[in-house]
Amino acid sequence: MSIHLHVTGTVRYGALAIYREAVRRFVEYRRQKGYCVPRILVGLSGGMNTTLMVFDYDSAELWEREEAAVNLDAEYGRIASEMPYLEGSIHYALFQAMELAPTNQV
C-alpha cells in the first residue's frame, strides 16, 4: 500500500527566492541519489509563505529505508538545512489511502 509523506513549513518573510533555489538543489540532490523526488507546492491561501512537499512511496518499507539512508547522509542534511524555514514551522505527516469497501446496492 502506498504511503504519502507531507512536509509543510513556513519560509521566512522575504526569503521565497532563496527557498526556490535551495529547494531546487534539494530536489536535484534527491534525484541524483535515487531518493524519492517530492512535488513542491506553495500555498495560495492560509498562512503566508507556507510550502508543502509531497513524497509518494510505494510502501512503508521503502519510506523507512530511505529515511534511514538520508539520516546517515551528511551532505543531504547540509543541503536540506539551506532552506530558509522559520524555526519550529516544519511539520511531517504520513498518509495512506483509505480503502473503501464497495457498497451493496439493490
Tab-separated table of C-alpha atoms in Angstrom:
chain	number	residue	atom	x	y	z
A	1	MET	CA	0.000	0.000	0.000
A	2	SER	CA	1.395	3.388	-0.941
A	3	ILE	CA	2.497	5.941	1.641
A	4	HIS	CA	2.453	9.715	1.210
A	5	LEU	CA	4.676	11.950	3.303
A	6	HIS	CA	3.609	15.595	3.569
A	7	VAL	CA	6.150	18.084	4.865
A	8	THR	CA	4.826	21.589	5.497
A	9	GLY	CA	6.834	24.604	6.549
A	10	THR	CA	6.802	28.372	6.563
A	11	VAL	CA	9.510	30.195	4.665
A	12	ARG	CA	10.938	33.308	6.358
A	13	TYR	CA	9.463	36.610	5.197
A	14	GLY	CA	11.324	37.917	2.143
A	15	ALA	CA	13.160	34.617	1.551
A	16	LEU	CA	10.932	32.887	-1.015
A	17	ALA	CA	13.504	33.397	-3.812
A	18	ILE	CA	16.207	31.908	-1.575
A	19	TYR	CA	13.870	28.994	-0.816
A	20	ARG	CA	13.241	28.409	-4.524
A	21	GLU	CA	16.970	27.980	-5.210
A	22	ALA	CA	17.571	25.903	-2.074
A	23	VAL	CA	14.653	23.559	-2.805
A	24	ARG	CA	15.873	23.220	-6.413
A	25	ARG	CA	19.246	21.980	-5.075
A	26	PHE	CA	17.436	19.712	-2.593
A	27	VAL	CA	15.289	18.124	-5.320
A	28	GLU	CA	18.255	17.710	-7.667
A	29	TYR	CA	20.334	16.046	-4.935
A	30	ARG	CA	17.487	13.646	-4.154
A	31	ARG	CA	17.164	12.838	-7.849
A	32	GLN	CA	20.906	12.167	-8.205
A	33	LYS	CA	20.945	9.867	-5.151
A	34	GLY	CA	17.893	7.912	-6.328
A	35	TYR	CA	15.749	9.141	-3.442
A	36	CYS	CA	12.055	9.880	-3.886
A	37	VAL	CA	11.615	13.288	-5.536
A	38	PRO	CA	8.825	15.353	-3.946
A	39	ARG	CA	6.291	17.616	-5.573
A	40	ILE	CA	6.813	21.159	-4.265
A	41	LEU	CA	3.772	23.339	-3.646
A	42	VAL	CA	3.433	26.906	-2.385
A	43	GLY	CA	0.263	27.935	-0.565
A	44	LEU	CA	-2.150	30.284	-2.299
A	45	SER	CA	-4.244	30.756	0.824
A	46	GLY	CA	-3.764	30.211	4.519
A	47	GLY	CA	-0.511	31.126	6.193
A	48	MET	CA	1.829	33.349	4.209
A	49	ASN	CA	4.848	31.560	2.647
A	50	THR	CA	3.539	28.109	3.535
A	51	THR	CA	5.098	25.344	1.462
A	52	LEU	CA	4.272	21.679	1.065
A	53	MET	CA	6.462	18.843	-0.154
A	54	VAL	CA	4.614	15.666	-1.127
A	55	PHE	CA	6.648	12.451	-1.260
A	56	ASP	CA	4.945	9.378	-2.729
A	57	TYR	CA	6.311	5.944	-1.772
A	58	ASP	CA	5.087	2.559	-2.991
A	59	SER	CA	5.284	1.124	0.533
A	60	ALA	CA	6.066	1.957	4.145
A	61	GLU	CA	9.193	-0.196	3.858
A	62	LEU	CA	10.563	1.979	1.042
A	63	TRP	CA	9.893	5.117	3.088
A	64	GLU	CA	11.604	3.612	6.151
A	65	ARG	CA	14.629	2.519	4.108
A	66	GLU	CA	15.008	5.969	2.571
A	67	GLU	CA	14.611	7.696	5.939
A	68	ALA	CA	17.433	5.561	7.320
A	69	ALA	CA	19.638	6.465	4.336
A	70	VAL	CA	19.049	10.231	4.473
A	71	ASN	CA	19.616	10.272	8.242
A	72	LEU	CA	23.156	8.985	7.602
A	73	ASP	CA	23.795	11.288	4.614
A	74	ALA	CA	25.659	14.369	5.895
A	75	GLU	CA	25.536	16.132	2.505
A	76	TYR	CA	21.766	15.640	2.401
A	77	GLY	CA	21.478	17.248	5.816
A	78	ARG	CA	23.597	20.209	4.747
A	79	ILE	CA	21.531	20.788	1.598
A	80	ALA	CA	18.215	20.385	3.431
A	81	SER	CA	19.312	22.878	6.098
A	82	GLU	CA	19.790	25.613	3.470
A	83	MET	CA	16.028	26.029	3.069
A	84	PRO	CA	15.075	29.201	4.976
A	85	TYR	CA	12.203	27.882	7.077
A	86	LEU	CA	11.031	29.656	10.202
A	87	GLU	CA	12.285	27.745	13.214
A	88	GLY	CA	9.683	25.318	14.502
A	89	SER	CA	7.455	25.598	11.426
A	90	ILE	CA	8.249	22.256	9.776
A	91	HIS	CA	5.659	19.505	10.275
A	92	TYR	CA	5.662	15.939	8.954
A	93	ALA	CA	2.598	13.773	8.369
A	94	LEU	CA	2.331	10.301	6.826
A	95	PHE	CA	-0.799	9.277	4.936
A	96	GLN	CA	-2.102	6.179	3.233
A	97	ALA	CA	-5.173	5.759	1.074
A	98	MET	CA	-8.350	4.775	2.865
A	99	GLU	CA	-9.705	1.525	1.493
A	100	LEU	CA	-13.419	1.797	0.886
A	101	ALA	CA	-15.453	-1.374	0.642
A	102	PRO	CA	-17.962	-1.422	-2.212
A	103	THR	CA	-21.483	-0.635	-1.128
A	104	ASN	CA	-24.195	-3.227	-1.556
A	105	GLN	CA	-26.677	-1.570	-3.847
A	106	VAL	CA	-30.037	-3.147	-4.565
